[in-house]
XYZ file of C-alpha atoms in Angstrom:
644
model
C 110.059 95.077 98.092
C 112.483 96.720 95.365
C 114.057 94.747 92.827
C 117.032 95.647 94.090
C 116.263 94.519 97.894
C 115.299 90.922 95.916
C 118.886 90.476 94.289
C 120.900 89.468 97.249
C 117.735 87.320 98.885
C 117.417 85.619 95.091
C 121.558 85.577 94.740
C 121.437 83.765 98.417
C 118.790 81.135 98.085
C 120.466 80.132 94.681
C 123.760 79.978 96.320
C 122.100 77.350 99.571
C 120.853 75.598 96.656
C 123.600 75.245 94.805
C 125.657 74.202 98.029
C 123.137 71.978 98.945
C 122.652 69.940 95.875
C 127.071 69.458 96.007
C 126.270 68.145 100.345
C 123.633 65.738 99.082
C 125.493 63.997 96.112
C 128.712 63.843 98.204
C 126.268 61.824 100.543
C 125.030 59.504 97.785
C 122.257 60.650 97.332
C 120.262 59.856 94.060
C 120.311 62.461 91.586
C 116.584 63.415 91.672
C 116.974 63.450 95.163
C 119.993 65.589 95.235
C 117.745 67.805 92.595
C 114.097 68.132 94.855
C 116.431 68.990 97.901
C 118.154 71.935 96.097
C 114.933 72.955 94.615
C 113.505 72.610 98.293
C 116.096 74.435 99.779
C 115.802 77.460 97.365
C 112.390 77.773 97.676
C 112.617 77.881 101.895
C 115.767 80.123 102.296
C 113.163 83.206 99.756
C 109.925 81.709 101.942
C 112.346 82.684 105.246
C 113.121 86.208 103.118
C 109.216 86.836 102.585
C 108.516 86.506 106.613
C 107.388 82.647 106.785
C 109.204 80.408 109.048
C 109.137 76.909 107.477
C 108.000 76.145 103.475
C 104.529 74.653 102.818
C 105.664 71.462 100.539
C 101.229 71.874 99.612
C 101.296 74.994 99.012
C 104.366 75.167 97.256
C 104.184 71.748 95.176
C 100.807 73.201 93.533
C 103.024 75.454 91.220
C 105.926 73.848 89.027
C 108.774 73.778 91.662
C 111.386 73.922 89.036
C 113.327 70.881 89.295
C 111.861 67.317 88.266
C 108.559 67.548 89.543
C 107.817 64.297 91.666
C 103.942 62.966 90.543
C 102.920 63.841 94.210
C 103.742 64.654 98.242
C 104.522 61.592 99.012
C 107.008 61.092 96.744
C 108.869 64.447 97.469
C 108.518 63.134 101.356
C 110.538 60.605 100.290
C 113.292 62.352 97.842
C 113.574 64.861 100.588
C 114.489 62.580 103.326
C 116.222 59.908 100.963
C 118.797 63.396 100.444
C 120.937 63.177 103.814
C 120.080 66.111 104.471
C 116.879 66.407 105.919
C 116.168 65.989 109.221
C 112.485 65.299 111.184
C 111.435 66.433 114.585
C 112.224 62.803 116.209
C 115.650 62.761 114.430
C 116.937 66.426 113.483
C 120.185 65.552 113.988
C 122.440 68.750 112.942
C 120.999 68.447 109.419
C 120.702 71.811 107.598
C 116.675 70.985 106.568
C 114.080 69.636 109.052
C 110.278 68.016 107.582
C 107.773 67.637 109.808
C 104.858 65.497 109.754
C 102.516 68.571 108.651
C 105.083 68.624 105.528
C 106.537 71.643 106.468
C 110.195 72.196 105.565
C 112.306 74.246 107.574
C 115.893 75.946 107.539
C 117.048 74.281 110.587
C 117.672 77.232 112.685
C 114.147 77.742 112.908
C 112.787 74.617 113.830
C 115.146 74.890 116.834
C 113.855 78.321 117.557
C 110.558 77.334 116.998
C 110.526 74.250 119.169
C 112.082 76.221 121.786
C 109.963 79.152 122.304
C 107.300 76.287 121.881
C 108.882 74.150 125.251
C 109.739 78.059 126.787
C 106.256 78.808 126.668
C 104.862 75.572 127.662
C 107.075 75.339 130.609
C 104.862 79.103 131.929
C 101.618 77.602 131.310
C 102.513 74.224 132.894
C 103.625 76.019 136.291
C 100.362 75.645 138.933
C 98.084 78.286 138.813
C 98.199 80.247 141.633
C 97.828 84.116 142.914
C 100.531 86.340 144.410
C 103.072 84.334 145.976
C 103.047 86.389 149.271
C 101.781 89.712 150.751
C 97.885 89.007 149.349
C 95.856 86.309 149.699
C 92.344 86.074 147.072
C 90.107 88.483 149.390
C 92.791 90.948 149.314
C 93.867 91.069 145.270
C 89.952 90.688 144.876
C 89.114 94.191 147.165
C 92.692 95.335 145.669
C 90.858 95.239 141.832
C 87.460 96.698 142.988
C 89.462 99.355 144.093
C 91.603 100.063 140.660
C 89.147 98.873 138.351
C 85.967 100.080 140.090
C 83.002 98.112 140.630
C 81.807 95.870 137.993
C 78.956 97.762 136.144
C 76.009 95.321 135.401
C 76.283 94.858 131.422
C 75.698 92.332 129.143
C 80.306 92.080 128.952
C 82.151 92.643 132.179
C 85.489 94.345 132.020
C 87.929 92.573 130.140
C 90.838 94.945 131.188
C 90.072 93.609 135.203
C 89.757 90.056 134.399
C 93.040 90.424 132.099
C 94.810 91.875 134.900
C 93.539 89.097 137.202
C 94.531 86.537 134.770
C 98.108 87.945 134.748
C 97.891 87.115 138.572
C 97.516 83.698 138.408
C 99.516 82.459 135.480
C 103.053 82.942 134.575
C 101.868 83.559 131.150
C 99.595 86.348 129.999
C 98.581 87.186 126.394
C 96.669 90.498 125.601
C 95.628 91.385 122.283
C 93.569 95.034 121.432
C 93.879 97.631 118.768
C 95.144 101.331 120.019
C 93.468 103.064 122.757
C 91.751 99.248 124.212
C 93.320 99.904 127.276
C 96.120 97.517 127.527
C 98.478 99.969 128.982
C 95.652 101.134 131.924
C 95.634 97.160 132.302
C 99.097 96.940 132.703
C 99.320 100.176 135.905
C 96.768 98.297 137.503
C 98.496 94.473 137.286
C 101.615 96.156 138.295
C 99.952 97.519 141.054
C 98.387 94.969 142.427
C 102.073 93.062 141.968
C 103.500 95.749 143.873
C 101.406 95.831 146.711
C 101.719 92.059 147.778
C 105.457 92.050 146.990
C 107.099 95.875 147.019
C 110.365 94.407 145.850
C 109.403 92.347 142.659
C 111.566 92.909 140.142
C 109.716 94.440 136.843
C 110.879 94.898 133.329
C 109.074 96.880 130.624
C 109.998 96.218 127.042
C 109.297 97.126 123.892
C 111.172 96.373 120.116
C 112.051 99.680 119.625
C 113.065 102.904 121.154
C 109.907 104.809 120.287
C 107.564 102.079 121.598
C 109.349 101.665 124.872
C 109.443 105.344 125.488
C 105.745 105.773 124.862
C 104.951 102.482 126.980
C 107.362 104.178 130.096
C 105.282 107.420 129.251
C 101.766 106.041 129.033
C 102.691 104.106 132.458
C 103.345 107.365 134.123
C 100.319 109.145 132.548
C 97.679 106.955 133.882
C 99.202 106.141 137.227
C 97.645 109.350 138.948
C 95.037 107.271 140.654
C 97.566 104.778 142.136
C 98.602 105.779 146.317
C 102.004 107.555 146.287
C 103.785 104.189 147.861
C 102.187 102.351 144.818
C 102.826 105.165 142.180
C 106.804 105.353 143.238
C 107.407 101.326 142.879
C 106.687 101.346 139.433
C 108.964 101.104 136.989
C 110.304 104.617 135.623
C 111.831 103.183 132.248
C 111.337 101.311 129.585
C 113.805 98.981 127.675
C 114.532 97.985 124.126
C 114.670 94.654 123.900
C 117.854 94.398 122.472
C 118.905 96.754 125.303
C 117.393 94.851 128.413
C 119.009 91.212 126.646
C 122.664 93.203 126.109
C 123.991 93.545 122.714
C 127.439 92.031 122.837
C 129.933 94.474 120.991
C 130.634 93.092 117.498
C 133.971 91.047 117.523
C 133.098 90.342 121.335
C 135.475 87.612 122.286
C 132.003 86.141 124.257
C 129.952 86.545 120.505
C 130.125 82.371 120.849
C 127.693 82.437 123.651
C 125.264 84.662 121.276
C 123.966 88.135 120.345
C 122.831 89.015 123.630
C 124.301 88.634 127.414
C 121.373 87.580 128.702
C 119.993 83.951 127.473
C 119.288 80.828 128.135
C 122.345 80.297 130.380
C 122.246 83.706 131.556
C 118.742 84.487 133.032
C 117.446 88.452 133.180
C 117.138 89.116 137.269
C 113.269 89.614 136.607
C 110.109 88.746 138.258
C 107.663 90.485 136.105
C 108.519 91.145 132.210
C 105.800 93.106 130.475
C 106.241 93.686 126.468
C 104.586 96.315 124.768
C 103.962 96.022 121.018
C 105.051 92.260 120.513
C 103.490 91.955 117.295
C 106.652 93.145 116.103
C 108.704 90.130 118.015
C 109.945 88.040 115.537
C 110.643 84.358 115.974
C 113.981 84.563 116.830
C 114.267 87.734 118.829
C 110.903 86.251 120.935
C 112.829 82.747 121.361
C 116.046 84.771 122.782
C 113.545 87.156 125.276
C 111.787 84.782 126.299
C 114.476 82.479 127.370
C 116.438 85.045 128.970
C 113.291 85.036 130.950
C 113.544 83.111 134.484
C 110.812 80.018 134.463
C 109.914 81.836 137.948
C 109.038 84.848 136.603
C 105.508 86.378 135.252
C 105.203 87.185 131.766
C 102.534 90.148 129.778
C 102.878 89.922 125.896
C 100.737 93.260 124.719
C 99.761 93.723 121.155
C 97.781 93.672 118.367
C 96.880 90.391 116.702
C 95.385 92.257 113.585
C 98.699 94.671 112.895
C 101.500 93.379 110.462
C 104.313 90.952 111.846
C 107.137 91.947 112.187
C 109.760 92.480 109.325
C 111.853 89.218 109.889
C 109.944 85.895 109.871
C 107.380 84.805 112.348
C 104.155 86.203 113.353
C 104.442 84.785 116.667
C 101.946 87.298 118.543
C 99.041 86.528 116.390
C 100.082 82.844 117.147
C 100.214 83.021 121.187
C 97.203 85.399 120.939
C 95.020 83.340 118.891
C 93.039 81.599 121.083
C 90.799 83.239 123.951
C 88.941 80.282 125.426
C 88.811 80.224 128.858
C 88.054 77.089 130.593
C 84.836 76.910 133.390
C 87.693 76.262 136.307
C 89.576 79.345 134.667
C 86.089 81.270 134.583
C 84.909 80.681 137.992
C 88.816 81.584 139.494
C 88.480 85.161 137.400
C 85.051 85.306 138.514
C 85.707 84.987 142.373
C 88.449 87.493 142.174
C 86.380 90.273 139.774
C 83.277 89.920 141.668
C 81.427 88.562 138.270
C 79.519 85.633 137.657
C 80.904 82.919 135.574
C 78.674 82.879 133.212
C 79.052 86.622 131.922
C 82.861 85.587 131.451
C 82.160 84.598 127.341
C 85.250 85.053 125.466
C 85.411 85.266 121.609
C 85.635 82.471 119.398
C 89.311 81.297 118.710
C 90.633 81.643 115.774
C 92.971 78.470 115.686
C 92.243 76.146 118.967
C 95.553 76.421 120.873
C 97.122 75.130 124.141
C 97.530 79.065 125.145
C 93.899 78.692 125.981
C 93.331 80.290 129.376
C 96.237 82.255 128.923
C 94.816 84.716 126.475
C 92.173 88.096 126.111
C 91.239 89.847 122.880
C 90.255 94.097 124.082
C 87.908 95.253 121.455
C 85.998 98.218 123.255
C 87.812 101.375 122.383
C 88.304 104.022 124.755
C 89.848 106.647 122.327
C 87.136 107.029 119.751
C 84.125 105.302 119.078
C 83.341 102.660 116.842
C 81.090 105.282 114.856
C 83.815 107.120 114.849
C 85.738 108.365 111.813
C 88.971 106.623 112.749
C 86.758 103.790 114.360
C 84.945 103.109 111.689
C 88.046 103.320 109.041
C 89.459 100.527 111.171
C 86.301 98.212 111.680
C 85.743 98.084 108.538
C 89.571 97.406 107.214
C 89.760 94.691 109.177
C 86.701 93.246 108.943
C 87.360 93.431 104.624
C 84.555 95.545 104.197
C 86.002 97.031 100.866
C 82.322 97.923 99.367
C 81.447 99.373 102.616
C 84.299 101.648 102.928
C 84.658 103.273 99.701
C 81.108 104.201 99.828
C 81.687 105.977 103.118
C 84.853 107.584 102.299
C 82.831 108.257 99.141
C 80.468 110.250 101.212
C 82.849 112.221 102.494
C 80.620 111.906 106.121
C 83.512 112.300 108.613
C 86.011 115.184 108.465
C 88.705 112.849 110.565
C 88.951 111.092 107.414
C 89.979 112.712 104.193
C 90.695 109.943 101.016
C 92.941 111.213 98.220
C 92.126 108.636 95.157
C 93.984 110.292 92.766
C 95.292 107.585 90.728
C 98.454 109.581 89.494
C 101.642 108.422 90.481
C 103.572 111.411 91.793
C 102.729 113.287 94.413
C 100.206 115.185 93.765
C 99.174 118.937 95.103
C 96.292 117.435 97.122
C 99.335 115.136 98.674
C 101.776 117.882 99.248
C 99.167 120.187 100.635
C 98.148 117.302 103.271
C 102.127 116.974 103.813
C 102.471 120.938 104.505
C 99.366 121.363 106.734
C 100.755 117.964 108.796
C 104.013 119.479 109.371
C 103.161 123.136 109.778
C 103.269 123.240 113.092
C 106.767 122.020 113.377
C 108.167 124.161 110.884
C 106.329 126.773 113.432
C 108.570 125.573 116.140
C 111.582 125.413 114.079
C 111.179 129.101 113.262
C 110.337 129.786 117.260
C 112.970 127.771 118.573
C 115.922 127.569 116.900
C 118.102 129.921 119.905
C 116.079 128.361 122.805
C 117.669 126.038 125.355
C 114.169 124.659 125.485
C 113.833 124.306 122.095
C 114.625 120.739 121.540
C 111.514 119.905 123.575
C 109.128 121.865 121.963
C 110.188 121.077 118.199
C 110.927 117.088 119.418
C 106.945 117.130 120.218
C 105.685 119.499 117.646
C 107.761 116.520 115.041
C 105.829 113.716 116.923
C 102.574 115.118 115.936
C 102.432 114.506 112.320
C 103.739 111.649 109.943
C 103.971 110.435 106.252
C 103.259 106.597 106.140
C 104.187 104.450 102.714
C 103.485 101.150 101.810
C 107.064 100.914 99.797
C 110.200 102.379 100.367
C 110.800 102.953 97.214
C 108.953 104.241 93.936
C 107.346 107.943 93.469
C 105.393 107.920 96.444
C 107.845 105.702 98.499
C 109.819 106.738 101.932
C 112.573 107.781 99.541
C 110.675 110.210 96.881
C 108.623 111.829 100.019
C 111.493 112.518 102.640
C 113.562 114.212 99.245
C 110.351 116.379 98.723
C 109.738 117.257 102.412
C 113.218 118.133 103.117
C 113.397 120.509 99.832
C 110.125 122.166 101.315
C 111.383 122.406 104.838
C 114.919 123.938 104.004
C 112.687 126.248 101.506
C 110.584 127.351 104.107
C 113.224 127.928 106.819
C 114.919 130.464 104.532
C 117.533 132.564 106.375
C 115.897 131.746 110.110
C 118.336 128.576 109.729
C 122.335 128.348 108.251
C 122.126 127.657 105.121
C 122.925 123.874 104.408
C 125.345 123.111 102.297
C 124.515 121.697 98.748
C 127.041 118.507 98.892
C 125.706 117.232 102.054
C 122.418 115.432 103.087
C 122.473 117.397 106.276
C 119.920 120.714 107.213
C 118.324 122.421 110.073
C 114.974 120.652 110.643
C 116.323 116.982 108.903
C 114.582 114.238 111.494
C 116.671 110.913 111.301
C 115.703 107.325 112.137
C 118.385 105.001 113.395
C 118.473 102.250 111.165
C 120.884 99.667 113.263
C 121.728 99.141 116.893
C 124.579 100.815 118.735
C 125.009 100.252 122.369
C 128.109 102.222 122.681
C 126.158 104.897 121.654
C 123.004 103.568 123.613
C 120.995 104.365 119.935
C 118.546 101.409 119.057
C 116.526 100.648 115.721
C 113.463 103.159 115.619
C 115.244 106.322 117.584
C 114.191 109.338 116.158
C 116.390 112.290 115.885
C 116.084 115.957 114.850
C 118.906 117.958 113.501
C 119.630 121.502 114.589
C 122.876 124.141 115.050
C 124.591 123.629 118.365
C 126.136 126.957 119.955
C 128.835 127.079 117.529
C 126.219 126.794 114.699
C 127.640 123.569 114.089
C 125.102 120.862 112.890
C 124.026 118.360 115.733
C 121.259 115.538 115.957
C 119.631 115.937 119.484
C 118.260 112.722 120.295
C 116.143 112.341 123.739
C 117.544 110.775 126.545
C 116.637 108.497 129.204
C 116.239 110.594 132.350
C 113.729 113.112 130.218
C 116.184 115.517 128.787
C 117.998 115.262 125.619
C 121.321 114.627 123.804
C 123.322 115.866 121.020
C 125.461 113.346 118.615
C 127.598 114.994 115.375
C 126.233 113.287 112.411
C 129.196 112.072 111.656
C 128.750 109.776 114.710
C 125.606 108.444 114.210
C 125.033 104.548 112.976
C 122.952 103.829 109.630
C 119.815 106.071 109.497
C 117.895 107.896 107.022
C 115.529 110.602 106.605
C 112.219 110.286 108.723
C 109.557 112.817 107.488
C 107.873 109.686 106.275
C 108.564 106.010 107.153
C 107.073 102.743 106.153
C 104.316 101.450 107.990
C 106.639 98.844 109.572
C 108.732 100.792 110.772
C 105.863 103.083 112.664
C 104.622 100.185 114.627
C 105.171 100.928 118.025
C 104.293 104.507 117.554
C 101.744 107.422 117.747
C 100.892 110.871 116.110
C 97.814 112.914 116.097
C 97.450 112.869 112.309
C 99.147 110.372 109.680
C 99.131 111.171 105.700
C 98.793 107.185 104.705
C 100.350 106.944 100.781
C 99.495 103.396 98.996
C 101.066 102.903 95.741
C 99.044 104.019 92.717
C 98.916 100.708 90.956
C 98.440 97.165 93.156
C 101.458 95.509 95.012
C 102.118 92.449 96.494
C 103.252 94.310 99.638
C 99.630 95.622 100.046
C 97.606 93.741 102.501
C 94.802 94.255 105.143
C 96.989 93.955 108.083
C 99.035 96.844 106.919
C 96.385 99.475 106.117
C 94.822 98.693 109.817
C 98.417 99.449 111.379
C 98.891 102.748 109.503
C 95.733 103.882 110.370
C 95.522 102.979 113.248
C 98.389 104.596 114.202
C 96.640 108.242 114.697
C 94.766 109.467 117.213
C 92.595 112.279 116.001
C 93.099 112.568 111.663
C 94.391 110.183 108.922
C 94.417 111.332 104.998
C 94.607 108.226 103.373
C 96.135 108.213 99.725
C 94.909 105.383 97.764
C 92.769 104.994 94.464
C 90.064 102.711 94.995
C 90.927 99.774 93.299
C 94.026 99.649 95.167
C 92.889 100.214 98.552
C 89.718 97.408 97.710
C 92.486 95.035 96.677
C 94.713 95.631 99.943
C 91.665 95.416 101.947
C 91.217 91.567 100.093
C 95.058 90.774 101.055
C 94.743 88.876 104.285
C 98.466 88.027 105.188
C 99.492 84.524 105.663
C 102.920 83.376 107.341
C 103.794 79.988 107.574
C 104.597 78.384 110.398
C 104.438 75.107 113.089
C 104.534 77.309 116.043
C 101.080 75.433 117.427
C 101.889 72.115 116.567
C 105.517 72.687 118.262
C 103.364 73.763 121.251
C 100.755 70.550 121.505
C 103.865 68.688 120.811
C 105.797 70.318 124.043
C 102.513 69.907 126.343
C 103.204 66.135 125.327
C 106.241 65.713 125.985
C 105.837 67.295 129.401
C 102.793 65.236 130.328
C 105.155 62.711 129.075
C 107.842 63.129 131.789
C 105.330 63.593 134.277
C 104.281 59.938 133.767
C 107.449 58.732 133.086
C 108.711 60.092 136.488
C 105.626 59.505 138.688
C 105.377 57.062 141.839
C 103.916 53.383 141.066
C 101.069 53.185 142.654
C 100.714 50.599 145.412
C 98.404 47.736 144.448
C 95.469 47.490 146.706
């Protein structure tokens, strides 16, 4: 993060502080009191700003907190709640701070997301367990998997992707976790599928967080659907949603912006009986509080991701949460087992992570189908997550794989060896730019021959940033166009070829975070950005017209979650950055199918490698407290039983 993206987060926090310390003396509090709450309140509001849901008081109180450092815990328990304005989880009253019993300290907006996603989620897994409501009894959905899934092959691990999918059938909440190319979105044709074929008129959503994601998920549905019947193939769902599109975004200045962000919510349920979510790693707290709620308790829910990619950009890592805990239990074993045809005792999930009440809810994919774990590309990965820093730089060392190619040049400008990776990568679009430029067809071709190759940073800023590379790129692709293109003109950003990412929803213009489009001469040789369309062809908006965006010959690895190319050009900062961690050199690689050139001198990449990201956050104690309350109920509103 840029200094200048930390002014206005530092400016804010300050200001909370500030406004905080005036609330708490106005409510007598003492003044150390009124002190440790604004230095407490500072400190969560830039914990919130780095991706963490709720301040660790341990963590935290084991550096100098800046304000009269209490002698221990305890005593900052007690300042903090002696303030007036902190709240607990009995009592959070409309307080702007809650404090849990864990000592966490949250903004209270959170908490209340928190716990509610937390009583959401608890209210799937509480439903009774049971198969498809009508249409198939267990013999049926059992011969119905045999027959999408194949036969069980006698190894030491049955398939994972048949018992997921059988899982998904009896519970109203399904977690799957697997890297790229696991399978999850085979998984998901053959759930859907089997949904299909006891009920023909469920109701089905697809989803993803953003417009690139949801278009590959509608894509990849249609790609491996060839083996499905033709009744089957034409029930399923033809489109994919943004999330922010399926929820609604209310018009800003809507007279109904009281009710919230979105039409659909709480109050308001989605008409769904089966919501599938591609890529909800990238959910954050508050967006996966609002989907899910919009979500009616009768309805099935499939959360897809990765649990090893980065979070997402705004605070929570709630997939890695939900997904980290795989137990199943021996009932949950023998139900799977009956309807996969496997015995019970083959069915050995991995070891949790955390313990968690998601437990039979959840399945980690880790056999790859794409490339092999020997693989150059497989072997990048295993190894990044796993930490193996030694292990990896000796290979890349060795040079041993040519799907791999590691630039260590140290320097920090782009260096030849960079730019040549960046021409080779995009040669074959400036190819189609030079084919294509007069051809009604052309937006196709160039659109594809773009989603081939990308630049990923680490920063957005700094001499190999998203900023320095897009300048570079575009200078090189206007260069190389010559006179086959209109010349652009000098005072404006705009040029045959420019790609743009939309940086900000706009439903009236039905453009989401993550579109991608490309820039070319209409018919009048006026400028237009031709973004795809829903029904398969594409559309052309006048710059002019087009919400916040920027250049998108290279993005940050945040914002290419969700998507695919066959080759990525991975650039890590020359010198160490907090920003660097192991989570987000996994999701850029991972991102490419066949090469990756991965920039990075070796200390660097060792210390990234090191960087295992941490976000704080109550989201499993929230849960264990909701199962409690609802067992609570249960007992509260249960018959007496008759004495004998």
């Amino acid at each position: 993060m840029s200094t200048i993206e930390q002014v206005p987060e530092a400016a804010l926090a300050e200001g909370f502080a500030r406004q905080v310390q005036r609330w708490a003396t106005a409510r007598g509090a003492s003044p150390p009191a009124a002190a440790a709450v604004a230095a407490a309140a500072r400190a969560v509001s830039l914990a919130t700003s780095d991706g963490h849901v709720c301040l660790d008081l341990a963590e935290w109180l084991a550096l100098p907190p800046g304000a009269d450092p209490a002698p221990d815990r305890a005593a900052w328990r007690q300042r903090l709640l002696g303030s007036g304005l902190v709240g607990t989880p009995q009592q959070p009253g409309v307080l702007p701070l809650i404090l849990d019993a864990a000592d966490r300290l949250y903004l209270h907006r959170y908490f209340d997301f928190e716990r509610r996603l937390a009583q959401r989620l608890v209210r799937c897994i509480a439903a009774p367990n049971e198969g498809l409501d009508e249409g198939l009894d267990g013999a049926d959905t059992a011969a119905l998997l045999t027959r999408l899934f194949g036969a069980d092959a006698v190894e030491p691990s049955p398939d994972w992707q048949r018992l997921a999918a059988a899982l998904a059938l009896r519970k109203r909440l399904t977690v799957i976790s697997g890297g790229p190319g696991t399978g999850k979105t085979t998984t998901v044709v053959n759930l859907l599928a089997c949904v299909l074929a006891g009920q023909p008129g469920s109701r089905i959503a697809l989803a993803a967080p953003t417009g690139k994601a949801a278009a590959r998920l509608a894509e990849a549905l249609r790609q491996r659907a060839g083996h499905l019947d033709e009744p089957l193939r034409r029930l399923l769902p033809d489109e994919a949603f943004t999330v922010h599109r399926l929820l609604g975004v209310r018009p800003e200045g809507s007279p109904d912006a009281a009710d919230g962000p979105f039409v659909h919510h709480a109050g308001n349920r989605l008409p769904l009986d089966l919501l599938v979510v591609d890529e909800a790693s990238m959910l954050d707290l508050a967006l996966a509080t609002r989907l899910l709620e919009a979500v009616p308790d009768s309805a099935r829910i499939v959360l897809l991701g990765d649990k090893d990619q980065l979070a997402a950009v705004a605070a929570g890592a709630v997939f890695a949460e939900l997904g980290a805990d795989p137990s199943l239990s021996p009932a949950c074993r023998e139900q799977l087992g009956a309807l996969c045809a496997v015995a019970p005792s083959r069915i050995v999930p991995a070891a949790p992570l955390q313990p968690s009440v998601l437990a039979d809810s959840v399945v980690w994919f880790d056999r790859n189908f794409r490339f092999a774990a020997d693989s150059g590309i497989g072997r990048l990965a295993a190894d990044t997550v796993a930490g193996r820093s030694d292990a990896l730089l000796g290979w890349l060392r060795a040079g041993a794989d040519a799907s791999v190619q590691w630039l260590a040049d140290a320097d920090e400008t782009l260096t030849p060896a960079m730019l040549a990776a960046i021409d080779q990568g995009f040669a074959g679009y400036l190819a189609a730019l030079r084919a294509g430029l007069a051809d009604a067809d052309a937006p196709a071709r160039i659109t594809e021959a773009f989603g081939a190759f990308r630049v990923l940073c680490a920063l957005q800023d700094g001499p190999r940033g998203v900023a320095a590379v897009n300048q570079a790129v575009g200078r090189r692709v206007v260069q190389a166009l010559g006179e086959v293109a209109p010349r652009p003109d000098p005072r404006s950003a705009w040029f045959t070829g420019r790609p743009v990412m939309v940086l900000r929803n706009d439903a009236a213009l039905k453009l989401f975070n993550g579109d991608i489009g490309i820039t070319l001469p209409g018919a009048d040789g006026a400028l237009q950005v031709v973004f795809p369309a829903a029904d398969g062809g594409f559309r052309a908006l006048s710059p002019l017209r087009l919400p916040p965006h920027q250049t998108a010959f290279a993005m940050t690895v945040h914002k290419s979650q969700g998507s695919e190319f066959d080759a990525v050009l991975v650039l890590l900062p020359a010198r160490q950055s907090r920003v660097l961690s192991r989570e987000l050199v996994y999701t850029a690689v991972t991102r490419a199918r066949r090469r990756v050139a991965l920039a990075a001198p070796a200390p660097v990449l060792a210390a990234a490698l090191q960087a295992v990201t941490r976000r704080h956050s109550g989201l499993l104690d929230r849960l264990r407290e909701a199962v409690a309350a609802t067992a609570g109920a249960a007992a509260t509103v249960a018959p007496a039983v008759p004495p004998v």
